[in-house]
């Protein structure tokens, strides 16, 4: 049997046995359902074990599924994923330079809306403002989603906020009350950055060709996984919760939530999300400095308006800002 066919058989075998974990399926039954022989089933089982699925084999009773590995593979991410569009096509890689770069290439090649690109590791993960996104193997979630909204390019920045909101809701389900959004799109838990969003737009005149929504989440990084310069300002879910988190499950929850928020944004803009965005904001009420290009503005953050702009009360009156880097002024 060729490698490809064996892989397909392993996937089909997995689909059957994981329906009833810890329940043995006899070789006879599996051979009949998969229209193949006993030796092929054993080979497929070996392959699954090599992919770190935990299975048990008893010659008399058959094969049972015990647990799946927490690897970001398309099989695992797609398994029982309840979305309608996002994640119908998943490309999962071991190591890439940047999932955003790869997703952009795929989008240019015609990949459909909702295509998801993930990697276990990024060697050149990109953050906002030309920074790097530290992306060590096997610990975080690095994911990019291709969207093709029909609205005008001016509305694209709102997608970052929508994504931040979806992510905040999901992170809140792990750490209730502790999650905040640092405008425009950093996710903080107890004041430390746990996730970031890099939204990149490709548009022609007044039509969006695609938007790549890139999300990096620090999930199972331990203290030693952070470079010195990030150790104080960044954290991970594991550091906060003192336990490992299943990345596949977290990613699935996020994709589902994102699909809902995205649909709401397409129909109503930020109208419905606005109050939640304000409630989750880490900045409102604080004196802040915002760097936008070459300009620097200081004032009190008083609002996030219905278009997702940060509103500052400055000595020259109220100013609404679309993008920038914010620091809270202490004292
Ligand atoms: C930031 O906070 O500066 C944004 C970080 C965004 C990182 C993610 S990881 C997946 C995707 N691919 C990238 O190269 N960057 C984004």
mmCIF file of C-alpha atoms and ligand atoms in Angstrom:
data_model
loop_
_atom_site.group_PDB
_atom_site.id
_atom_site.type_symbol
_atom_site.label_atom_id
_atom_site.label_comp_id
_atom_site.label_asym_id
_atom_site.label_seq_id
_atom_site.Cartn_x
_atom_site.Cartn_y
_atom_site.Cartn_z
ATOM 1 C CA UNK A 1 0.000 0.000 0.000
ATOM 2 C CA UNK A 2 1.403 3.451 -0.881
ATOM 3 C CA UNK A 3 2.223 5.978 1.837
ATOM 4 C CA UNK A 4 -0.662 8.226 0.759
ATOM 5 C CA UNK A 5 -3.219 5.431 0.850
ATOM 6 C CA UNK A 6 -2.007 4.271 4.228
ATOM 7 C CA UNK A 7 -2.306 7.823 5.579
ATOM 8 C CA UNK A 8 -5.845 8.046 4.260
ATOM 9 C CA UNK A 9 -6.675 4.681 5.802
ATOM 10 C CA UNK A 10 -5.215 5.846 9.127
ATOM 11 C CA UNK A 11 -7.418 8.965 9.011
ATOM 12 C CA UNK A 12 -10.512 6.879 8.251
ATOM 13 C CA UNK A 13 -9.665 4.379 10.966
ATOM 14 C CA UNK A 14 -9.246 7.223 13.420
ATOM 15 C CA UNK A 15 -12.635 8.665 12.531
ATOM 16 C CA UNK A 16 -14.304 5.368 13.365
ATOM 17 C CA UNK A 17 -12.563 4.475 16.604
ATOM 18 C CA UNK A 18 -12.580 7.940 18.164
ATOM 19 C CA UNK A 19 -16.374 7.999 18.018
ATOM 20 C CA UNK A 20 -16.314 5.738 21.070
ATOM 21 C CA UNK A 21 -13.149 6.299 23.080
ATOM 22 C CA UNK A 22 -11.894 3.385 25.183
ATOM 23 C CA UNK A 23 -14.189 0.975 23.341
ATOM 24 C CA UNK A 24 -12.508 -1.826 21.377
ATOM 25 C CA UNK A 25 -13.328 -2.211 17.683
ATOM 26 C CA UNK A 26 -12.517 -5.681 16.353
ATOM 27 C CA UNK A 27 -10.245 -6.132 13.347
ATOM 28 C CA UNK A 28 -13.082 -7.950 11.639
ATOM 29 C CA UNK A 29 -15.480 -5.038 11.991
ATOM 30 C CA UNK A 30 -12.853 -2.465 10.981
ATOM 31 C CA UNK A 31 -11.747 -4.520 7.973
ATOM 32 C CA UNK A 32 -15.354 -4.714 6.813
ATOM 33 C CA UNK A 33 -16.051 -0.991 7.347
ATOM 34 C CA UNK A 34 -12.807 0.111 5.709
ATOM 35 C CA UNK A 35 -12.906 -2.528 2.984
ATOM 36 C CA UNK A 36 -9.373 -3.664 3.666
ATOM 37 C CA UNK A 37 -7.386 -6.442 5.383
ATOM 38 C CA UNK A 38 -6.120 -7.029 8.910
ATOM 39 C CA UNK A 39 -2.475 -6.292 8.075
ATOM 40 C CA UNK A 40 -3.371 -2.929 6.553
ATOM 41 C CA UNK A 41 -5.337 -2.045 9.679
ATOM 42 C CA UNK A 42 -2.367 -2.894 11.855
ATOM 43 C CA UNK A 43 -0.122 -0.770 9.624
ATOM 44 C CA UNK A 44 -2.559 2.159 9.871
ATOM 45 C CA UNK A 45 -2.699 1.760 13.613
ATOM 46 C CA UNK A 46 1.102 1.829 13.803
ATOM 47 C CA UNK A 47 1.109 4.992 11.762
ATOM 48 C CA UNK A 48 -1.361 6.631 14.157
ATOM 49 C CA UNK A 49 0.760 5.594 17.131
ATOM 50 C CA UNK A 50 3.744 7.190 15.381
ATOM 51 C CA UNK A 51 1.735 10.415 15.195
ATOM 52 C CA UNK A 52 1.333 10.190 18.995
ATOM 53 C CA UNK A 53 -2.281 9.023 19.121
ATOM 54 C CA UNK A 54 -2.735 6.831 22.168
ATOM 55 C CA UNK A 55 -4.453 3.592 21.192
ATOM 56 C CA UNK A 56 -4.634 0.171 22.751
ATOM 57 C CA UNK A 57 -4.551 -3.100 20.914
ATOM 58 C CA UNK A 58 -5.812 -6.400 22.169
ATOM 59 C CA UNK A 59 -5.614 -9.300 19.739
ATOM 60 C CA UNK A 60 -8.890 -10.667 20.939
ATOM 61 C CA UNK A 61 -10.935 -7.512 21.523
ATOM 62 C CA UNK A 62 -9.462 -5.156 18.940
ATOM 63 C CA UNK A 63 -8.319 -1.510 18.792
ATOM 64 C CA UNK A 64 -9.439 1.284 21.124
ATOM 65 C CA UNK A 65 -8.877 5.012 20.913
ATOM 66 C CA UNK A 66 -7.565 6.569 24.117
ATOM 67 C CA UNK A 67 -6.422 10.155 23.405
ATOM 68 C CA UNK A 68 -5.319 12.416 20.563
ATOM 69 C CA UNK A 69 -2.082 14.423 20.720
ATOM 70 C CA UNK A 70 -2.266 18.187 21.173
ATOM 71 C CA UNK A 71 -0.720 18.908 17.791
ATOM 72 C CA UNK A 72 -2.024 21.545 15.441
ATOM 73 C CA UNK A 73 -2.707 19.230 12.509
ATOM 74 C CA UNK A 74 -5.534 19.717 10.040
ATOM 75 C CA UNK A 75 -7.125 16.460 11.215
ATOM 76 C CA UNK A 76 -7.210 17.575 14.838
ATOM 77 C CA UNK A 77 -8.247 21.178 14.220
ATOM 78 C CA UNK A 78 -10.958 20.102 11.799
ATOM 79 C CA UNK A 79 -12.306 17.299 13.981
ATOM 80 C CA UNK A 80 -15.800 18.297 15.146
ATOM 81 C CA UNK A 81 -15.069 21.943 14.361
ATOM 82 C CA UNK A 82 -18.512 23.517 14.408
ATOM 83 C CA UNK A 83 -17.903 26.484 12.098
ATOM 84 C CA UNK A 84 -19.697 26.986 8.779
ATOM 85 C CA UNK A 85 -16.911 28.724 6.806
ATOM 86 C CA UNK A 86 -13.820 29.382 8.886
ATOM 87 C CA UNK A 87 -11.607 26.293 8.899
ATOM 88 C CA UNK A 88 -13.350 24.390 6.131
ATOM 89 C CA UNK A 89 -9.926 24.401 4.531
ATOM 90 C CA UNK A 90 -6.990 24.037 6.944
ATOM 91 C CA UNK A 91 -3.284 24.041 6.086
ATOM 92 C CA UNK A 92 -1.202 23.035 9.088
ATOM 93 C CA UNK A 93 2.596 23.135 8.965
ATOM 94 C CA UNK A 94 5.386 22.099 11.307
ATOM 95 C CA UNK A 95 7.579 25.091 10.659
ATOM 96 C CA UNK A 96 7.114 28.146 8.438
ATOM 97 C CA UNK A 97 8.603 31.606 8.308
ATOM 98 C CA UNK A 98 5.291 33.332 8.951
ATOM 99 C CA UNK A 99 1.744 31.994 8.642
ATOM 100 C CA UNK A 100 0.618 35.490 7.593
ATOM 101 C CA UNK A 101 3.039 35.466 4.648
ATOM 102 C CA UNK A 102 1.934 31.999 3.610
ATOM 103 C CA UNK A 103 -1.748 32.855 3.957
ATOM 104 C CA UNK A 104 -1.225 35.977 1.803
ATOM 105 C CA UNK A 105 0.362 33.850 -0.919
ATOM 106 C CA UNK A 106 -2.524 31.401 -0.761
ATOM 107 C CA UNK A 107 -5.050 34.242 -0.873
ATOM 108 C CA UNK A 108 -3.340 35.652 -3.975
ATOM 109 C CA UNK A 109 -3.609 32.179 -5.484
ATOM 110 C CA UNK A 110 -7.389 32.215 -4.905
ATOM 111 C CA UNK A 111 -7.768 30.389 -1.554
ATOM 112 C CA UNK A 112 -11.341 30.836 -0.320
ATOM 113 C CA UNK A 113 -12.612 32.889 2.579
ATOM 114 C CA UNK A 114 -12.185 31.055 5.854
ATOM 115 C CA UNK A 115 -8.964 29.265 4.869
ATOM 116 C CA UNK A 116 -6.880 28.688 7.996
ATOM 117 C CA UNK A 117 -3.081 28.418 8.068
ATOM 118 C CA UNK A 118 -1.317 27.267 11.226
ATOM 119 C CA UNK A 119 2.201 26.292 12.235
ATOM 120 C CA UNK A 120 3.792 24.599 15.213
ATOM 121 C CA UNK A 121 6.690 27.027 14.864
ATOM 122 C CA UNK A 122 7.473 30.249 13.009
ATOM 123 C CA UNK A 123 11.039 31.151 12.221
ATOM 124 C CA UNK A 124 10.153 34.715 11.211
ATOM 125 C CA UNK A 125 6.874 35.378 12.971
ATOM 126 C CA UNK A 126 5.896 39.003 12.450
ATOM 127 C CA UNK A 127 4.346 41.358 14.981
ATOM 128 C CA UNK A 128 2.894 44.833 14.528
ATOM 129 C CA UNK A 129 5.100 47.797 13.717
ATOM 130 C CA UNK A 130 7.792 45.644 12.122
ATOM 131 C CA UNK A 131 8.509 43.677 15.292
ATOM 132 C CA UNK A 132 9.188 39.948 15.588
ATOM 133 C CA UNK A 133 6.705 37.554 17.103
ATOM 134 C CA UNK A 134 8.590 35.027 19.166
ATOM 135 C CA UNK A 135 7.145 31.672 18.009
ATOM 136 C CA UNK A 136 8.823 28.666 19.643
ATOM 137 C CA UNK A 137 7.805 25.181 18.511
ATOM 138 C CA UNK A 138 4.958 23.264 20.098
ATOM 139 C CA UNK A 139 3.959 25.793 22.735
ATOM 140 C CA UNK A 140 1.901 28.582 21.199
ATOM 141 C CA UNK A 141 -0.789 28.979 18.586
ATOM 142 C CA UNK A 142 0.264 30.732 15.378
ATOM 143 C CA UNK A 143 -2.660 31.038 13.029
ATOM 144 C CA UNK A 144 -3.702 33.138 10.047
ATOM 145 C CA UNK A 145 -7.182 33.282 8.602
ATOM 146 C CA UNK A 146 -8.073 34.494 5.116
ATOM 147 C CA UNK A 147 -11.158 36.705 4.998
ATOM 148 C CA UNK A 148 -12.753 38.203 1.918
ATOM 149 C CA UNK A 149 -15.333 40.671 3.208
ATOM 150 C CA UNK A 150 -17.476 42.530 0.690
ATOM 151 C CA UNK A 151 -17.400 45.808 2.593
ATOM 152 C CA UNK A 152 -15.237 48.873 1.900
ATOM 153 C CA UNK A 153 -11.513 48.862 2.866
ATOM 154 C CA UNK A 154 -12.157 51.629 5.473
ATOM 155 C CA UNK A 155 -13.961 49.061 7.574
ATOM 156 C CA UNK A 156 -11.056 46.580 7.608
ATOM 157 C CA UNK A 157 -9.387 47.975 10.802
ATOM 158 C CA UNK A 158 -12.556 47.020 12.690
ATOM 159 C CA UNK A 159 -11.662 43.387 11.973
ATOM 160 C CA UNK A 160 -8.735 43.641 14.392
ATOM 161 C CA UNK A 161 -11.090 44.736 17.119
ATOM 162 C CA UNK A 162 -13.586 42.023 16.240
ATOM 163 C CA UNK A 163 -10.765 39.465 16.423
ATOM 164 C CA UNK A 164 -9.552 40.846 19.747
ATOM 165 C CA UNK A 165 -13.073 40.591 21.090
ATOM 166 C CA UNK A 166 -13.481 36.978 19.952
ATOM 167 C CA UNK A 167 -10.129 36.092 21.491
ATOM 168 C CA UNK A 168 -10.882 37.953 24.724
ATOM 169 C CA UNK A 169 -14.133 36.019 25.124
ATOM 170 C CA UNK A 170 -12.362 32.714 24.629
ATOM 171 C CA UNK A 171 -9.451 33.596 26.941
ATOM 172 C CA UNK A 172 -11.987 34.745 29.519
ATOM 173 C CA UNK A 173 -13.471 31.271 29.523
ATOM 174 C CA UNK A 174 -10.082 30.079 30.847
ATOM 175 C CA UNK A 175 -9.340 33.037 33.157
ATOM 176 C CA UNK A 176 -12.642 34.693 34.027
ATOM 177 C CA UNK A 177 -12.469 38.442 34.671
ATOM 178 C CA UNK A 178 -8.714 38.611 34.078
ATOM 179 C CA UNK A 179 -8.591 39.371 30.357
ATOM 180 C CA UNK A 180 -8.336 42.856 28.876
ATOM 181 C CA UNK A 181 -7.869 44.293 25.413
ATOM 182 C CA UNK A 182 -5.137 46.869 25.102
ATOM 183 C CA UNK A 183 -6.343 48.899 22.143
ATOM 184 C CA UNK A 184 -6.139 48.198 19.350
ATOM 185 C CA UNK A 185 -5.397 44.497 19.618
ATOM 186 C CA UNK A 186 -3.159 43.206 22.352
ATOM 187 C CA UNK A 187 -4.664 40.709 24.742
ATOM 188 C CA UNK A 188 -3.563 41.061 28.340
ATOM 189 C CA UNK A 189 -4.079 38.738 31.249
ATOM 190 C CA UNK A 190 -3.417 40.351 34.623
ATOM 191 C CA UNK A 191 -1.623 43.124 32.779
ATOM 192 C CA UNK A 192 0.745 40.957 30.743
ATOM 193 C CA UNK A 193 0.549 40.352 27.028
ATOM 194 C CA UNK A 194 -0.654 36.855 26.170
ATOM 195 C CA UNK A 195 -1.741 37.301 22.547
ATOM 196 C CA UNK A 196 -1.357 39.679 19.636
ATOM 197 C CA UNK A 197 -3.120 40.265 16.346
ATOM 198 C CA UNK A 198 -1.655 41.352 13.025
ATOM 199 C CA UNK A 199 -4.314 42.179 10.447
ATOM 200 C CA UNK A 200 -3.091 42.788 6.900
ATOM 201 C CA UNK A 201 -5.245 44.175 4.142
ATOM 202 C CA UNK A 202 -4.943 43.778 0.401
ATOM 203 C CA UNK A 203 -7.286 46.071 -1.511
ATOM 204 C CA UNK A 204 -7.716 47.573 -4.969
ATOM 205 C CA UNK A 205 -9.268 51.017 -5.062
ATOM 206 C CA UNK A 206 -12.445 50.610 -3.008
ATOM 207 C CA UNK A 207 -12.641 46.822 -2.984
ATOM 208 C CA UNK A 208 -11.066 44.425 -0.508
ATOM 209 C CA UNK A 209 -9.264 41.582 -2.195
ATOM 210 C CA UNK A 210 -8.469 39.822 1.084
ATOM 211 C CA UNK A 211 -7.623 40.409 4.710
ATOM 212 C CA UNK A 212 -5.209 38.181 6.586
ATOM 213 C CA UNK A 213 -6.025 37.996 10.258
ATOM 214 C CA UNK A 214 -2.919 36.702 12.038
ATOM 215 C CA UNK A 215 -3.102 35.682 15.665
ATOM 216 C CA UNK A 216 -0.350 34.589 18.009
ATOM 217 C CA UNK A 217 -1.339 33.178 21.406
ATOM 218 C CA UNK A 218 1.086 32.277 24.167
ATOM 219 C CA UNK A 219 -0.435 29.074 25.463
ATOM 220 C CA UNK A 220 1.993 26.602 27.014
ATOM 221 C CA UNK A 221 5.193 28.621 27.147
ATOM 222 C CA UNK A 222 7.032 28.338 30.441
ATOM 223 C CA UNK A 223 9.154 31.203 31.816
ATOM 224 C CA UNK A 224 12.218 29.825 30.019
ATOM 225 C CA UNK A 225 10.474 30.012 26.641
ATOM 226 C CA UNK A 226 10.455 33.817 26.726
ATOM 227 C CA UNK A 227 13.497 35.850 25.751
ATOM 228 C CA UNK A 228 14.804 38.119 28.533
ATOM 229 C CA UNK A 229 13.272 41.262 27.104
ATOM 230 C CA UNK A 230 9.751 39.756 27.161
ATOM 231 C CA UNK A 231 9.877 37.898 30.474
ATOM 232 C CA UNK A 232 8.282 40.745 32.442
ATOM 233 C CA UNK A 233 5.823 42.111 29.927
ATOM 234 C CA UNK A 234 4.584 38.834 28.383
ATOM 235 C CA UNK A 235 2.935 35.771 29.813
ATOM 236 C CA UNK A 236 1.181 32.604 28.737
ATOM 237 C CA UNK A 237 -2.004 30.851 29.777
ATOM 238 C CA UNK A 238 0.093 28.135 31.351
ATOM 239 C CA UNK A 239 2.044 30.616 33.456
ATOM 240 C CA UNK A 240 -1.192 32.168 34.675
ATOM 241 C CA UNK A 241 -3.185 28.985 35.234
ATOM 242 C CA UNK A 242 -0.287 26.772 36.332
ATOM 243 C CA UNK A 243 -1.428 23.987 34.036
ATOM 244 C CA UNK A 244 -1.094 23.011 30.402
ATOM 245 C CA UNK A 245 -3.894 23.986 28.052
ATOM 246 C CA UNK A 246 -5.058 21.962 25.061
ATOM 247 C CA UNK A 247 -4.136 24.140 22.086
ATOM 248 C CA UNK A 248 -6.384 22.379 19.595
ATOM 249 C CA UNK A 249 -9.441 22.963 21.761
ATOM 250 C CA UNK A 250 -8.535 26.598 22.355
ATOM 251 C CA UNK A 251 -8.036 27.196 18.641
ATOM 252 C CA UNK A 252 -11.350 25.539 17.780
ATOM 253 C CA UNK A 253 -13.198 27.696 20.309
ATOM 254 C CA UNK A 254 -11.527 30.796 18.914
ATOM 255 C CA UNK A 255 -12.405 29.992 15.280
ATOM 256 C CA UNK A 256 -16.034 29.431 16.227
ATOM 257 C CA UNK A 257 -16.208 32.666 18.205
ATOM 258 C CA UNK A 258 -14.444 34.595 15.432
ATOM 259 C CA UNK A 259 -16.956 33.363 12.875
ATOM 260 C CA UNK A 260 -19.807 34.716 15.026
ATOM 261 C CA UNK A 261 -18.190 38.090 15.695
ATOM 262 C CA UNK A 262 -17.242 38.447 12.022
ATOM 263 C CA UNK A 263 -20.817 37.765 10.910
ATOM 264 C CA UNK A 264 -22.114 40.332 13.404
ATOM 265 C CA UNK A 265 -19.551 42.908 12.221
ATOM 266 C CA UNK A 266 -20.534 42.376 8.573
ATOM 267 C CA UNK A 267 -24.188 43.016 9.369
ATOM 268 C CA UNK A 268 -24.059 45.658 12.126
ATOM 269 C CA UNK A 269 -20.494 46.978 12.344
ATOM 270 C CA UNK A 270 -19.340 47.385 15.932
ATOM 271 C CA UNK A 271 -22.836 48.388 17.093
ATOM 272 C CA UNK A 272 -23.454 45.207 19.047
ATOM 273 C CA UNK A 273 -19.846 44.703 20.162
ATOM 274 C CA UNK A 274 -19.174 48.294 21.208
ATOM 275 C CA UNK A 275 -20.186 48.023 24.872
ATOM 276 C CA UNK A 276 -18.167 44.821 25.329
ATOM 277 C CA UNK A 277 -15.115 46.362 23.650
ATOM 278 C CA UNK A 278 -15.278 49.293 26.072
ATOM 279 C CA UNK A 279 -15.786 47.071 29.076
ATOM 280 C CA UNK A 280 -12.752 44.962 28.181
ATOM 281 C CA UNK A 281 -10.473 47.895 27.434
ATOM 282 C CA UNK A 282 -7.379 48.270 29.619
ATOM 283 C CA UNK A 283 -6.915 51.914 28.622
ATOM 284 C CA UNK A 284 -10.104 53.804 29.317
ATOM 285 C CA UNK A 285 -9.697 56.305 32.134
ATOM 286 C CA UNK A 286 -5.900 56.266 31.899
ATOM 287 C CA UNK A 287 -3.549 59.002 30.762
ATOM 288 C CA UNK A 288 -1.782 57.642 27.693
ATOM 289 C CA UNK A 289 0.694 58.528 24.983
ATOM 290 C CA UNK A 290 -0.037 57.311 21.466
ATOM 291 C CA UNK A 291 2.619 57.102 18.787
ATOM 292 C CA UNK A 292 1.118 57.349 15.302
ATOM 293 C CA UNK A 293 3.737 57.482 12.555
ATOM 294 C CA UNK A 294 5.927 60.437 13.480
ATOM 295 C CA UNK A 295 3.327 62.051 15.767
ATOM 296 C CA UNK A 296 3.007 61.607 19.505
ATOM 297 C CA UNK A 297 -0.226 62.488 21.311
ATOM 298 C CA UNK A 298 -0.865 62.580 25.016
ATOM 299 C CA UNK A 299 -4.227 62.691 26.729
ATOM 300 C CA UNK A 300 -6.764 60.767 28.734
ATOM 301 C CA UNK A 301 -8.297 57.750 26.961
ATOM 302 C CA UNK A 302 -12.014 58.457 27.275
ATOM 303 C CA UNK A 303 -13.711 56.287 24.687
ATOM 304 C CA UNK A 304 -13.491 53.725 21.937
ATOM 305 C CA UNK A 305 -15.984 54.950 19.388
ATOM 306 C CA UNK A 306 -18.373 52.983 17.179
ATOM 307 C CA UNK A 307 -15.716 52.773 14.455
ATOM 308 C CA UNK A 308 -13.211 51.293 16.896
ATOM 309 C CA UNK A 309 -11.109 54.467 17.180
ATOM 310 C CA UNK A 310 -9.469 55.405 20.458
ATOM 311 C CA UNK A 311 -10.712 58.794 21.652
ATOM 312 C CA UNK A 312 -8.299 60.963 23.638
ATOM 313 C CA UNK A 313 -9.195 64.037 25.660
ATOM 314 C CA UNK A 314 -6.201 66.279 24.990
ATOM 315 C CA UNK A 315 -5.357 69.921 25.743
ATOM 316 C CA UNK A 316 -6.564 70.655 22.200
ATOM 317 C CA UNK A 317 -9.887 68.850 22.646
ATOM 318 C CA UNK A 318 -11.043 65.372 21.708
ATOM 319 C CA UNK A 319 -9.063 63.455 19.096
ATOM 320 C CA UNK A 320 -10.026 60.062 17.633
ATOM 321 C CA UNK A 321 -7.148 57.806 16.581
ATOM 322 C CA UNK A 322 -7.373 54.938 14.107
ATOM 323 C CA UNK A 323 -4.049 53.212 14.738
ATOM 324 C CA UNK A 324 -0.975 53.590 16.882
ATOM 325 C CA UNK A 325 1.063 52.338 19.758
ATOM 326 C CA UNK A 326 -0.131 53.201 23.209
ATOM 327 C CA UNK A 327 1.762 53.510 26.472
ATOM 328 C CA UNK A 328 0.058 54.261 29.733
ATOM 329 C CA UNK A 329 1.567 57.253 31.499
ATOM 330 C CA UNK A 330 2.052 56.337 35.146
ATOM 331 C CA UNK A 331 1.084 58.729 37.955
HETATM 332 C C1 LIG B 1 1.557 41.843 17.680
HETATM 333 O O1 LIG B 1 1.095 41.825 18.819
HETATM 334 O O2 LIG B 1 2.502 42.572 17.394
HETATM 335 C C2 LIG B 1 0.934 40.959 16.622
HETATM 336 C C3 LIG B 1 1.460 39.559 16.666
HETATM 337 C C4 LIG B 1 0.877 38.658 15.608
HETATM 338 C C5 LIG B 1 1.563 37.312 15.543
HETATM 339 C C6 LIG B 1 0.865 36.349 14.634
HETATM 340 S S1 LIG B 1 1.442 34.708 14.843
HETATM 341 C C7 LIG B 1 0.569 34.198 13.435
HETATM 342 C C8 LIG B 1 0.685 35.293 12.400
HETATM 343 N N1 LIG B 1 1.873 35.140 11.603
HETATM 344 C C9 LIG B 1 2.755 36.133 11.810
HETATM 345 O O3 LIG B 1 3.869 36.222 11.255
HETATM 346 N N2 LIG B 1 2.264 36.989 12.694
HETATM 347 C C10 LIG B 1 0.939 36.626 13.149
#
